[in-house]
mmCIF file of C-alpha atoms and ligand atoms in Angstrom:
data_model
loop_
_atom_site.group_PDB
_atom_site.id
_atom_site.type_symbol
_atom_site.label_atom_id
_atom_site.label_comp_id
_atom_site.label_asym_id
_atom_site.label_seq_id
_atom_site.Cartn_x
_atom_site.Cartn_y
_atom_site.Cartn_z
ATOM 1 C CA MET A 1 -18.255 6.085 -27.076
ATOM 2 C CA ASN A 2 -21.410 4.137 -27.950
ATOM 3 C CA TRP A 3 -19.545 2.315 -30.686
ATOM 4 C CA PHE A 4 -16.817 1.440 -28.198
ATOM 5 C CA ARG A 5 -19.346 0.152 -25.664
ATOM 6 C CA THR A 6 -21.091 -2.016 -28.230
ATOM 7 C CA GLN A 7 -17.755 -3.406 -29.353
ATOM 8 C CA SER A 8 -16.498 -4.169 -25.846
ATOM 9 C CA HIS A 9 -19.853 -5.748 -24.936
ATOM 10 C CA GLY A 10 -19.543 -7.885 -28.037
ATOM 11 C CA LEU A 11 -16.061 -8.947 -26.976
ATOM 12 C CA ILE A 12 -17.244 -9.981 -23.508
ATOM 13 C CA TRP A 13 -19.985 -12.086 -25.080
ATOM 14 C CA LEU A 14 -17.520 -13.712 -27.437
ATOM 15 C CA ILE A 15 -15.398 -14.727 -24.443
ATOM 16 C CA VAL A 16 -18.484 -15.928 -22.544
ATOM 17 C CA ALA A 17 -19.714 -17.906 -25.567
ATOM 18 C CA PHE A 18 -16.288 -19.514 -25.839
ATOM 19 C CA ALA A 19 -16.414 -20.384 -22.134
ATOM 20 C CA ILE A 20 -19.847 -22.000 -22.540
ATOM 21 C CA ILE A 21 -18.749 -24.100 -25.482
ATOM 22 C CA SER A 22 -15.532 -25.201 -23.839
ATOM 23 C CA CYS A 23 -16.945 -26.039 -20.418
ATOM 24 C CA SER A 24 -18.976 -29.144 -19.711
ATOM 25 C CA GLU A 25 -20.361 -29.985 -16.262
ATOM 26 C CA ASP A 26 -17.364 -31.951 -15.031
ATOM 27 C CA LYS A 27 -15.015 -29.221 -16.201
ATOM 28 C CA VAL A 28 -16.557 -26.257 -14.364
ATOM 29 C CA GLY A 29 -13.389 -26.054 -12.303
ATOM 30 C CA GLU A 30 -11.477 -25.277 -15.463
ATOM 31 C CA LEU A 31 -13.227 -22.103 -16.575
ATOM 32 C CA PRO A 32 -11.021 -19.672 -18.482
ATOM 33 C CA ALA A 33 -9.028 -17.700 -15.938
ATOM 34 C CA ASP A 34 -10.829 -14.407 -16.350
ATOM 35 C CA VAL A 35 -14.457 -15.407 -16.991
ATOM 36 C CA GLY A 36 -16.873 -15.899 -14.124
ATOM 37 C CA LEU A 37 -20.440 -15.388 -12.950
ATOM 38 C CA LYS A 38 -20.039 -11.622 -13.181
ATOM 39 C CA ASP A 39 -19.529 -11.910 -16.936
ATOM 40 C CA TYR A 40 -22.450 -14.273 -17.521
ATOM 41 C CA TYR A 41 -24.767 -12.027 -15.520
ATOM 42 C CA ALA A 42 -23.354 -8.712 -16.736
ATOM 43 C CA PRO A 43 -26.468 -7.916 -18.795
ATOM 44 C CA GLU A 44 -28.741 -8.578 -15.785
ATOM 45 C CA PHE A 45 -27.173 -7.427 -12.534
ATOM 46 C CA LEU A 46 -23.939 -7.135 -10.579
ATOM 47 C CA ILE A 47 -22.650 -10.284 -8.874
ATOM 48 C CA GLY A 48 -21.092 -9.452 -5.522
ATOM 49 C CA ALA A 49 -19.391 -11.036 -2.538
ATOM 50 C CA ALA A 50 -18.775 -10.061 1.046
ATOM 51 C CA LEU A 51 -15.021 -10.060 1.680
ATOM 52 C CA ASN A 52 -13.451 -10.674 5.066
ATOM 53 C CA ARG A 53 -10.342 -8.875 6.262
ATOM 54 C CA ARG A 54 -7.875 -11.493 4.994
ATOM 55 C CA GLN A 55 -9.437 -11.304 1.557
ATOM 56 C CA ILE A 56 -9.499 -7.503 1.517
ATOM 57 C CA THR A 57 -5.821 -7.304 2.428
ATOM 58 C CA GLY A 58 -4.840 -10.079 0.002
ATOM 59 C CA GLU A 59 -3.597 -12.463 2.721
ATOM 60 C CA SER A 60 -5.984 -15.152 1.439
ATOM 61 C CA THR A 61 -3.707 -15.601 -1.564
ATOM 62 C CA GLU A 62 -5.482 -18.751 -2.744
ATOM 63 C CA GLN A 63 -8.770 -16.845 -3.162
ATOM 64 C CA MET A 64 -7.656 -13.646 -4.846
ATOM 65 C CA ASP A 65 -7.941 -14.911 -8.442
ATOM 66 C CA LEU A 66 -11.357 -16.377 -7.764
ATOM 67 C CA ILE A 67 -12.541 -13.087 -6.272
ATOM 68 C CA ALA A 68 -11.278 -11.134 -9.284
ATOM 69 C CA ARG A 69 -12.866 -13.578 -11.723
ATOM 70 C CA GLU A 70 -16.306 -14.127 -10.201
ATOM 71 C CA TYR A 71 -17.480 -10.849 -8.657
ATOM 72 C CA ASN A 72 -17.832 -7.261 -9.807
ATOM 73 C CA SER A 73 -19.134 -5.827 -6.535
ATOM 74 C CA TYR A 74 -17.431 -6.075 -3.144
ATOM 75 C CA THR A 75 -18.883 -5.531 0.332
ATOM 76 C CA ALA A 76 -16.762 -5.542 3.497
ATOM 77 C CA GLU A 77 -18.185 -8.372 5.618
ATOM 78 C CA ASN A 78 -17.334 -6.511 8.832
ATOM 79 C CA ASP A 79 -14.774 -3.754 8.361
ATOM 80 C CA MET A 80 -17.126 -0.877 7.550
ATOM 81 C CA LYS A 81 -19.443 -1.483 10.512
ATOM 82 C CA SER A 82 -19.300 1.222 13.163
ATOM 83 C CA MET A 83 -17.420 -0.813 15.819
ATOM 84 C CA HIS A 84 -14.546 -1.233 13.330
ATOM 85 C CA ILE A 85 -14.586 1.936 11.256
ATOM 86 C CA HIS A 86 -15.542 4.410 14.038
ATOM 87 C CA PRO A 87 -14.768 2.726 17.375
ATOM 88 C CA SER A 88 -14.671 5.885 19.479
ATOM 89 C CA ARG A 89 -15.783 9.480 18.976
ATOM 90 C CA ASP A 90 -12.549 10.820 17.489
ATOM 91 C CA GLU A 91 -11.150 7.608 16.073
ATOM 92 C CA TYR A 92 -11.755 6.308 12.565
ATOM 93 C CA ASN A 93 -10.080 3.210 11.077
ATOM 94 C CA PHE A 94 -9.923 3.611 7.332
ATOM 95 C CA ASP A 95 -6.958 1.308 6.608
ATOM 96 C CA VAL A 96 -8.912 -1.831 5.730
ATOM 97 C CA PRO A 97 -11.806 -0.027 3.975
ATOM 98 C CA ASP A 98 -9.246 1.915 1.895
ATOM 99 C CA LYS A 99 -7.695 -1.428 0.884
ATOM 100 C CA LEU A 100 -11.125 -2.664 -0.189
ATOM 101 C CA PHE A 101 -11.397 0.280 -2.580
ATOM 102 C CA GLU A 102 -7.872 -0.329 -3.897
ATOM 103 C CA LEU A 103 -8.663 -3.991 -4.563
ATOM 104 C CA ALA A 104 -11.967 -3.123 -6.230
ATOM 105 C CA GLU A 105 -10.377 -0.461 -8.394
ATOM 106 C CA LYS A 106 -7.568 -2.833 -9.391
ATOM 107 C CA ASN A 107 -10.112 -5.508 -10.367
ATOM 108 C CA GLY A 108 -12.633 -3.163 -11.987
ATOM 109 C CA ALA A 109 -15.259 -3.999 -9.348
ATOM 110 C CA LYS A 110 -17.672 -1.687 -7.543
ATOM 111 C CA VAL A 111 -17.885 -1.219 -3.774
ATOM 112 C CA HIS A 112 -21.089 -1.445 -1.761
ATOM 113 C CA GLY A 113 -20.880 0.154 1.701
ATOM 114 C CA HIS A 114 -22.198 -1.849 4.661
ATOM 115 C CA THR A 115 -23.397 -0.168 6.814
ATOM 116 C CA LEU A 116 -23.839 3.393 8.146
ATOM 117 C CA ILE A 117 -26.559 2.951 10.787
ATOM 118 C CA TRP A 118 -27.034 -0.423 12.529
ATOM 119 C CA HIS A 119 -27.828 -1.397 16.111
ATOM 120 C CA SER A 120 -25.494 -4.448 15.986
ATOM 121 C CA GLN A 121 -21.690 -4.337 15.906
ATOM 122 C CA LEU A 122 -22.293 -0.764 17.033
ATOM 123 C CA SER A 123 -19.493 1.160 18.677
ATOM 124 C CA ARG A 124 -19.979 1.499 22.370
ATOM 125 C CA PHE A 125 -19.877 5.286 22.522
ATOM 126 C CA ILE A 126 -22.863 5.495 20.161
ATOM 127 C CA ARG A 127 -24.786 2.816 22.085
ATOM 128 C CA GLU A 128 -24.411 4.863 25.261
ATOM 129 C CA ILE A 129 -25.744 8.178 23.902
ATOM 130 C CA GLU A 130 -28.937 9.380 25.612
ATOM 131 C CA ASP A 131 -29.215 13.011 24.543
ATOM 132 C CA PRO A 132 -31.044 13.752 21.231
ATOM 133 C CA ASP A 133 -28.761 16.653 20.231
ATOM 134 C CA GLU A 134 -25.682 14.549 20.901
ATOM 135 C CA MET A 135 -27.146 11.671 18.877
ATOM 136 C CA ARG A 136 -27.990 13.970 15.938
ATOM 137 C CA GLN A 137 -24.487 15.465 16.015
ATOM 138 C CA THR A 138 -22.879 12.025 16.245
ATOM 139 C CA LEU A 139 -24.862 10.637 13.313
ATOM 140 C CA THR A 140 -23.982 13.755 11.344
ATOM 141 C CA ASP A 141 -20.240 13.387 12.045
ATOM 142 C CA HIS A 142 -20.343 9.623 11.440
ATOM 143 C CA ILE A 143 -22.109 9.812 8.088
ATOM 144 C CA ASN A 144 -20.330 12.942 6.854
ATOM 145 C CA THR A 145 -16.904 11.528 7.644
ATOM 146 C CA ILE A 146 -17.427 8.017 6.276
ATOM 147 C CA ALA A 147 -19.748 8.623 3.319
ATOM 148 C CA GLY A 148 -17.869 11.851 2.560
ATOM 149 C CA ARG A 149 -14.511 10.043 2.384
ATOM 150 C CA TYR A 150 -15.720 7.601 -0.265
ATOM 151 C CA ALA A 151 -18.013 9.993 -2.151
ATOM 152 C CA GLY A 152 -17.721 9.496 -5.878
ATOM 153 C CA ARG A 153 -15.866 6.186 -5.430
ATOM 154 C CA ILE A 154 -18.588 4.078 -3.824
ATOM 155 C CA ASP A 155 -21.475 2.638 -5.823
ATOM 156 C CA SER A 156 -24.051 2.297 -3.052
ATOM 157 C CA TRP A 157 -24.591 2.325 0.710
ATOM 158 C CA ASP A 158 -26.709 0.396 3.179
ATOM 159 C CA VAL A 159 -27.683 3.607 4.958
ATOM 160 C CA VAL A 160 -29.837 1.857 7.541
ATOM 161 C CA ASN A 161 -29.675 -1.841 8.392
ATOM 162 C CA GLU A 162 -32.376 -3.854 10.212
ATOM 163 C CA ALA A 163 -34.665 -1.126 11.574
ATOM 164 C CA VAL A 164 -37.860 -3.218 11.394
ATOM 165 C CA GLU A 165 -38.987 -6.116 13.605
ATOM 166 C CA GLY A 166 -40.691 -9.304 12.420
ATOM 167 C CA ASP A 167 -44.131 -7.914 13.292
ATOM 168 C CA GLY A 168 -43.549 -4.807 11.180
ATOM 169 C CA SER A 169 -42.987 -2.397 14.070
ATOM 170 C CA LEU A 170 -39.878 -0.222 14.248
ATOM 171 C CA ARG A 171 -37.036 -1.761 16.258
ATOM 172 C CA GLU A 172 -36.385 -0.022 19.574
ATOM 173 C CA SER A 173 -32.723 0.528 18.812
ATOM 174 C CA VAL A 174 -30.747 3.241 20.554
ATOM 175 C CA PHE A 175 -31.364 5.469 17.497
ATOM 176 C CA TYR A 176 -35.120 5.010 17.831
ATOM 177 C CA LYS A 177 -35.115 5.432 21.593
ATOM 178 C CA VAL A 178 -33.197 8.706 21.446
ATOM 179 C CA LEU A 179 -34.554 10.298 18.248
ATOM 180 C CA GLY A 180 -37.792 8.456 17.451
ATOM 181 C CA GLU A 181 -38.472 7.482 13.861
ATOM 182 C CA ASP A 182 -36.999 10.769 12.596
ATOM 183 C CA TYR A 183 -33.566 9.145 12.707
ATOM 184 C CA LEU A 184 -34.453 7.247 9.528
ATOM 185 C CA THR A 185 -35.104 10.311 7.367
ATOM 186 C CA LEU A 186 -32.138 12.061 8.996
ATOM 187 C CA ALA A 187 -29.801 9.190 8.060
ATOM 188 C CA PHE A 188 -30.896 9.195 4.410
ATOM 189 C CA ASP A 189 -30.709 13.007 4.210
ATOM 190 C CA LEU A 190 -27.208 13.019 5.680
ATOM 191 C CA ALA A 191 -26.011 10.258 3.330
ATOM 192 C CA ALA A 192 -27.439 12.041 0.272
ATOM 193 C CA ALA A 193 -25.739 15.277 1.282
ATOM 194 C CA ALA A 194 -22.397 13.577 1.965
ATOM 195 C CA ASP A 195 -22.458 11.656 -1.314
ATOM 196 C CA PRO A 196 -25.049 12.753 -3.877
ATOM 197 C CA THR A 197 -23.953 10.094 -6.391
ATOM 198 C CA ALA A 198 -24.186 6.873 -4.351
ATOM 199 C CA ASP A 199 -27.353 4.787 -4.416
ATOM 200 C CA LEU A 200 -28.862 4.698 -0.927
ATOM 201 C CA TYR A 201 -30.455 1.481 0.368
ATOM 202 C CA TYR A 202 -32.496 0.243 3.286
ATOM 203 C CA ASN A 203 -31.322 -3.322 4.098
ATOM 204 C CA ASP A 204 -32.862 -6.083 6.240
ATOM 205 C CA TYR A 205 -33.326 -9.845 6.783
ATOM 206 C CA SER A 206 -36.559 -11.917 6.752
ATOM 207 C CA MET A 207 -37.861 -9.522 4.102
ATOM 208 C CA THR A 208 -40.309 -12.067 2.693
ATOM 209 C CA GLY A 209 -42.534 -12.375 5.776
ATOM 210 C CA GLU A 210 -45.815 -10.553 5.262
ATOM 211 C CA ALA A 211 -45.944 -8.568 8.500
ATOM 212 C CA LYS A 212 -42.347 -7.428 8.224
ATOM 213 C CA ARG A 213 -42.770 -6.623 4.538
ATOM 214 C CA ASN A 214 -45.744 -4.388 5.271
ATOM 215 C CA GLY A 215 -43.757 -2.668 8.013
ATOM 216 C CA VAL A 216 -40.792 -2.043 5.703
ATOM 217 C CA ILE A 217 -43.110 -0.695 2.993
ATOM 218 C CA ARG A 218 -44.782 1.651 5.516
ATOM 219 C CA MET A 219 -41.398 2.865 6.706
ATOM 220 C CA VAL A 220 -39.967 3.436 3.217
ATOM 221 C CA LYS A 221 -43.112 5.309 2.138
ATOM 222 C CA LYS A 222 -42.694 7.605 5.105
ATOM 223 C CA ILE A 223 -39.041 8.271 4.286
ATOM 224 C CA GLN A 224 -40.116 9.088 0.724
ATOM 225 C CA GLU A 225 -42.972 11.339 1.907
ATOM 226 C CA ASN A 226 -40.497 13.194 4.091
ATOM 227 C CA GLY A 227 -38.634 14.046 0.910
ATOM 228 C CA ALA A 228 -35.499 11.986 1.531
ATOM 229 C CA LYS A 229 -33.682 10.192 -1.273
ATOM 230 C CA ILE A 230 -33.928 6.406 -1.001
ATOM 231 C CA ASP A 231 -32.873 4.483 -4.096
ATOM 232 C CA GLY A 232 -33.185 0.876 -3.106
ATOM 233 C CA ILE A 233 -34.216 -1.902 -0.788
ATOM 234 C CA GLY A 234 -31.784 -4.675 0.095
ATOM 235 C CA MET A 235 -33.095 -8.143 0.876
ATOM 236 C CA GLN A 236 -30.359 -9.889 2.856
ATOM 237 C CA ALA A 237 -31.494 -13.349 1.690
ATOM 238 C CA HIS A 238 -30.060 -15.537 4.458
ATOM 239 C CA TRP A 239 -32.321 -18.322 3.257
ATOM 240 C CA HIS A 240 -32.801 -22.081 3.705
ATOM 241 C CA LEU A 241 -33.315 -25.037 1.364
ATOM 242 C CA GLU A 242 -37.105 -24.939 1.645
ATOM 243 C CA THR A 243 -37.886 -21.479 2.954
ATOM 244 C CA PRO A 244 -38.860 -18.874 1.967
ATOM 245 C CA THR A 245 -40.890 -20.150 -0.994
ATOM 246 C CA LEU A 246 -40.270 -18.799 -4.491
ATOM 247 C CA GLU A 247 -43.748 -17.251 -4.371
ATOM 248 C CA GLU A 248 -42.898 -15.371 -1.188
ATOM 249 C CA ILE A 249 -39.646 -14.139 -2.704
ATOM 250 C CA GLU A 250 -41.343 -13.034 -5.912
ATOM 251 C CA THR A 251 -44.206 -11.257 -4.145
ATOM 252 C CA SER A 252 -41.694 -9.405 -1.998
ATOM 253 C CA ILE A 253 -39.540 -8.321 -4.934
ATOM 254 C CA LEU A 254 -42.632 -7.019 -6.740
ATOM 255 C CA GLU A 255 -44.117 -5.239 -3.716
ATOM 256 C CA TYR A 256 -40.860 -3.520 -2.795
ATOM 257 C CA ALA A 257 -40.182 -2.558 -6.403
ATOM 258 C CA ALA A 258 -43.657 -0.977 -6.567
ATOM 259 C CA LEU A 259 -42.261 1.730 -4.268
ATOM 260 C CA GLY A 260 -40.192 2.876 -7.243
ATOM 261 C CA VAL A 261 -36.884 1.679 -5.794
ATOM 262 C CA LYS A 262 -34.243 -0.799 -6.974
ATOM 263 C CA ILE A 263 -34.007 -4.230 -5.370
ATOM 264 C CA ALA A 264 -30.665 -5.695 -4.311
ATOM 265 C CA ILE A 265 -30.145 -9.213 -2.992
ATOM 266 C CA THR A 266 -27.447 -8.292 -0.522
ATOM 267 C CA GLU A 267 -26.306 -11.230 1.628
ATOM 268 C CA LEU A 268 -27.304 -14.401 -0.179
ATOM 269 C CA ASP A 269 -26.538 -17.787 1.371
ATOM 270 C CA ILE A 270 -28.549 -20.998 1.710
ATOM 271 C CA ASP A 271 -28.333 -22.783 5.061
ATOM 272 C CA VAL A 272 -28.473 -26.576 4.555
ATOM 273 C CA LEU A 273 -28.481 -27.469 8.266
ATOM 274 C CA PRO A 274 -31.470 -28.093 10.543
ATOM 275 C CA ASN A 275 -32.705 -24.869 12.078
ATOM 276 C CA PRO A 276 -32.600 -24.778 15.889
ATOM 277 C CA ARG A 277 -36.183 -24.456 17.104
ATOM 278 C CA ASN A 278 -35.831 -21.150 18.905
ATOM 279 C CA VAL A 279 -34.196 -19.207 16.072
ATOM 280 C CA SER A 280 -35.631 -17.460 13.041
ATOM 281 C CA GLY A 281 -34.236 -14.768 10.781
ATOM 282 C CA ALA A 282 -30.692 -13.421 10.943
ATOM 283 C CA ASP A 283 -30.626 -11.395 14.149
ATOM 284 C CA ILE A 284 -26.958 -11.823 15.052
ATOM 285 C CA GLY A 285 -27.856 -11.507 18.737
ATOM 286 C CA GLN A 286 -29.577 -14.927 18.650
ATOM 287 C CA ARG A 287 -27.706 -18.085 19.646
ATOM 288 C CA ALA A 288 -28.466 -21.796 20.101
ATOM 289 C CA GLU A 289 -26.516 -24.710 21.640
ATOM 290 C CA LEU A 290 -24.362 -27.040 19.535
ATOM 291 C CA SER A 291 -25.437 -30.706 19.329
ATOM 292 C CA ASP A 292 -24.786 -33.623 16.910
ATOM 293 C CA GLU A 293 -28.400 -33.524 15.802
ATOM 294 C CA ILE A 294 -28.100 -30.003 14.405
ATOM 295 C CA ASN A 295 -24.599 -30.532 12.969
ATOM 296 C CA PRO A 296 -25.172 -33.597 10.751
ATOM 297 C CA TYR A 297 -22.620 -33.040 7.943
ATOM 298 C CA LYS A 298 -19.369 -32.679 9.877
ATOM 299 C CA GLU A 299 -17.689 -35.281 7.671
ATOM 300 C CA GLY A 300 -18.947 -33.965 4.348
ATOM 301 C CA LEU A 301 -22.093 -32.987 2.470
ATOM 302 C CA PRO A 302 -24.190 -35.946 1.213
ATOM 303 C CA GLU A 303 -24.629 -35.824 -2.562
ATOM 304 C CA SER A 304 -28.428 -35.622 -2.194
ATOM 305 C CA VAL A 305 -28.111 -32.393 -0.186
ATOM 306 C CA ASN A 306 -25.483 -31.011 -2.566
ATOM 307 C CA GLU A 307 -28.008 -31.569 -5.360
ATOM 308 C CA ALA A 308 -30.890 -30.056 -3.418
ATOM 309 C CA LEU A 309 -28.715 -26.971 -2.843
ATOM 310 C CA ALA A 310 -27.903 -26.776 -6.560
ATOM 311 C CA ARG A 311 -31.620 -26.966 -7.460
ATOM 312 C CA ARG A 312 -32.479 -24.317 -4.886
ATOM 313 C CA TYR A 313 -29.843 -21.933 -6.269
ATOM 314 C CA GLU A 314 -31.023 -22.635 -9.804
ATOM 315 C CA ASP A 315 -34.653 -21.847 -8.916
ATOM 316 C CA ILE A 316 -33.660 -18.661 -7.138
ATOM 317 C CA PHE A 317 -31.503 -17.419 -10.001
ATOM 318 C CA ARG A 318 -34.243 -18.183 -12.542
ATOM 319 C CA LEU A 319 -36.483 -15.928 -10.484
ATOM 320 C CA PHE A 320 -33.831 -13.219 -10.248
ATOM 321 C CA LYS A 321 -33.287 -13.397 -13.993
ATOM 322 C CA LYS A 322 -37.041 -13.112 -14.586
ATOM 323 C CA HIS A 323 -36.970 -9.854 -12.607
ATOM 324 C CA GLU A 324 -33.641 -8.616 -13.900
ATOM 325 C CA ASP A 325 -35.151 -5.215 -14.692
ATOM 326 C CA LEU A 326 -35.930 -4.713 -10.988
ATOM 327 C CA ILE A 327 -32.738 -6.191 -9.506
ATOM 328 C CA SER A 328 -29.493 -4.207 -9.425
ATOM 329 C CA ARG A 329 -27.154 -6.654 -7.673
ATOM 330 C CA VAL A 330 -26.936 -10.135 -6.180
ATOM 331 C CA THR A 331 -24.246 -10.429 -3.499
ATOM 332 C CA PHE A 332 -23.199 -13.671 -1.804
ATOM 333 C CA TRP A 333 -22.373 -13.409 1.894
ATOM 334 C CA GLY A 334 -18.908 -14.893 1.651
ATOM 335 C CA VAL A 335 -16.746 -16.550 -0.983
ATOM 336 C CA ASN A 336 -16.417 -20.198 0.055
ATOM 337 C CA ASP A 337 -18.146 -22.537 2.521
ATOM 338 C CA GLY A 338 -15.153 -22.446 4.860
ATOM 339 C CA ASN A 339 -15.327 -18.713 5.505
ATOM 340 C CA SER A 340 -19.115 -18.395 5.706
ATOM 341 C CA TRP A 341 -20.546 -16.882 8.892
ATOM 342 C CA LYS A 342 -23.196 -19.664 8.729
ATOM 343 C CA ASN A 343 -20.647 -22.053 10.290
ATOM 344 C CA ASN A 344 -21.096 -20.002 13.451
ATOM 345 C CA PHE A 345 -24.625 -18.661 13.237
ATOM 346 C CA PRO A 346 -26.992 -19.287 14.895
ATOM 347 C CA VAL A 347 -24.929 -22.096 16.437
ATOM 348 C CA ARG A 348 -21.188 -21.782 16.906
ATOM 349 C CA GLY A 349 -18.904 -24.470 15.471
ATOM 350 C CA ARG A 350 -21.076 -26.202 12.867
ATOM 351 C CA THR A 351 -20.034 -27.320 9.384
ATOM 352 C CA ASN A 352 -22.296 -25.584 6.871
ATOM 353 C CA TYR A 353 -22.301 -25.502 3.061
ATOM 354 C CA PRO A 354 -24.244 -22.374 2.069
ATOM 355 C CA LEU A 355 -22.238 -20.973 -0.868
ATOM 356 C CA LEU A 356 -21.211 -21.827 -4.441
ATOM 357 C CA PHE A 357 -17.561 -22.702 -3.680
ATOM 358 C CA ASP A 358 -16.372 -25.487 -1.372
ATOM 359 C CA ARG A 359 -13.703 -25.265 1.291
ATOM 360 C CA ASN A 360 -11.003 -25.765 -1.369
ATOM 361 C CA ASN A 361 -12.421 -22.966 -3.544
ATOM 362 C CA LYS A 362 -13.747 -25.468 -6.079
ATOM 363 C CA PRO A 363 -17.103 -24.647 -7.686
ATOM 364 C CA LYS A 364 -19.922 -26.865 -6.410
ATOM 365 C CA LYS A 365 -22.836 -28.227 -8.413
ATOM 366 C CA ALA A 366 -24.745 -25.129 -7.302
ATOM 367 C CA TYR A 367 -22.210 -22.953 -9.144
ATOM 368 C CA HIS A 368 -22.793 -24.879 -12.325
ATOM 369 C CA GLN A 369 -26.569 -24.582 -11.981
ATOM 370 C CA VAL A 370 -26.385 -20.819 -11.456
ATOM 371 C CA LEU A 371 -24.249 -20.616 -14.568
ATOM 372 C CA GLN A 372 -26.616 -22.894 -16.418
ATOM 373 C CA VAL A 373 -29.515 -20.480 -15.879
ATOM 374 C CA LYS A 374 -27.608 -18.120 -18.164
ATOM 375 C CA SER A 375 -25.728 -20.450 -20.479
ATOM 376 C CA GLY A 376 -28.318 -23.187 -20.987
ATOM 377 C CA VAL A 377 -25.457 -25.725 -21.027
HETATM 378 C C1 XIL H 401 -22.169 -11.025 10.024
HETATM 379 C C2 XIL H 401 -20.748 -11.385 9.604
HETATM 380 O O1 XIL H 401 -20.806 -12.236 8.480
HETATM 381 C C3 XIL H 401 -20.028 -12.061 10.741
HETATM 382 O O2 XIL H 401 -18.653 -12.266 10.413
HETATM 383 C C4 XIL H 401 -20.122 -11.233 12.027
HETATM 384 O O3 XIL H 401 -19.560 -11.938 13.089
HETATM 385 C C5 XIL H 401 -21.572 -10.906 12.339
HETATM 386 O O4 XIL H 401 -22.174 -10.264 11.222
HETATM 387 N N1 XIL H 401 -26.816 -9.307 8.729
HETATM 388 C C6 XIL H 401 -25.898 -8.361 8.340
HETATM 389 C C7 XIL H 401 -24.460 -8.722 8.282
HETATM 390 O O5 XIL H 401 -26.291 -7.266 7.922
HETATM 391 O O6 XIL H 401 -23.621 -7.618 8.581
HETATM 392 C C8 XIL H 401 -24.125 -9.873 9.219
HETATM 393 O O7 XIL H 401 -22.764 -10.236 9.001
HETATM 394 C C9 XIL H 401 -25.066 -11.020 8.984
HETATM 395 C C10 XIL H 401 -26.494 -10.625 9.232
#
């Protein structure tokens, strides 16, 4: 077995080495059909993508090869959130999630589950619960049914998403209001019982801010003290060209990892557009008005910004590589610029460029720079 693993690892590296030699900057678009970022970064961490429904079901025919080539971890962008997977008490929709597993298994990729407990995109019947016993029973049914169905097949779960506010306090979600902070330990206990093999994560945005970081650390310590199994912390990483700084990112990775958990970068994208003044973080409840001033690249991305994006991605991946022993996975929130949620958040109808592939699925300079961190070419 060990011999086989060494041999197959050697083979992958031979293919990767061949790809490096045969691919110069202007030929990135012509990478060998089956070699992608996932292969370059295989020794460090998984490379993932959030897939939308058309990608999961294979309707986005023009993207299916790219998805198979570049990523070895898939997250459903929306289809495993409660409003979709468990819209009413006795109704579960497993069709699309099941297809995600089929696609992943066909492509040899892992599946990351997003998300069991979240106050947003929450099914209405859960939002309306007021009685603690009913809430406990509902969370039990929800987690047992969903995590139980994919037990043994899923790699990891975002058990709880976005439970902490910017100031470090616990968010007053319906779960908190009805059960107090005990809902956190309960959720992790239920997930561990339903699937003892999956890695269990806490996931959130704006994870580099000091006050929020301290709040997350306090919360995770408490979950650990209560004896629950928590394997990792997910940093969503909806970042910008200039913020957060590399220092802030590095400090956060180190401080979270000091809790003895894995770090995953779970929803990476880099917003290149001006930030509306009243919005910070990735709270999907926030919105701002569309104007020309905050939508400057409707006709295309200026080369200077394309280059700034490439440098930003390069810097970030150098940092991730430096801390490869702490990082389990880096997932991009979307495949190409055209299907990124950042075209509609926090302002609807903008033209954004946050990912490594353009609207025609061609690798951007940023793709090459991320590759370059590994290949040195
Ligand atoms: C976003 C999706 O990308 C959008 O399609 C949807 O309309 C709203 O949610 N934090 C999360 C993700 O944890 O689930 C969110 O995804 C982005 C912010």
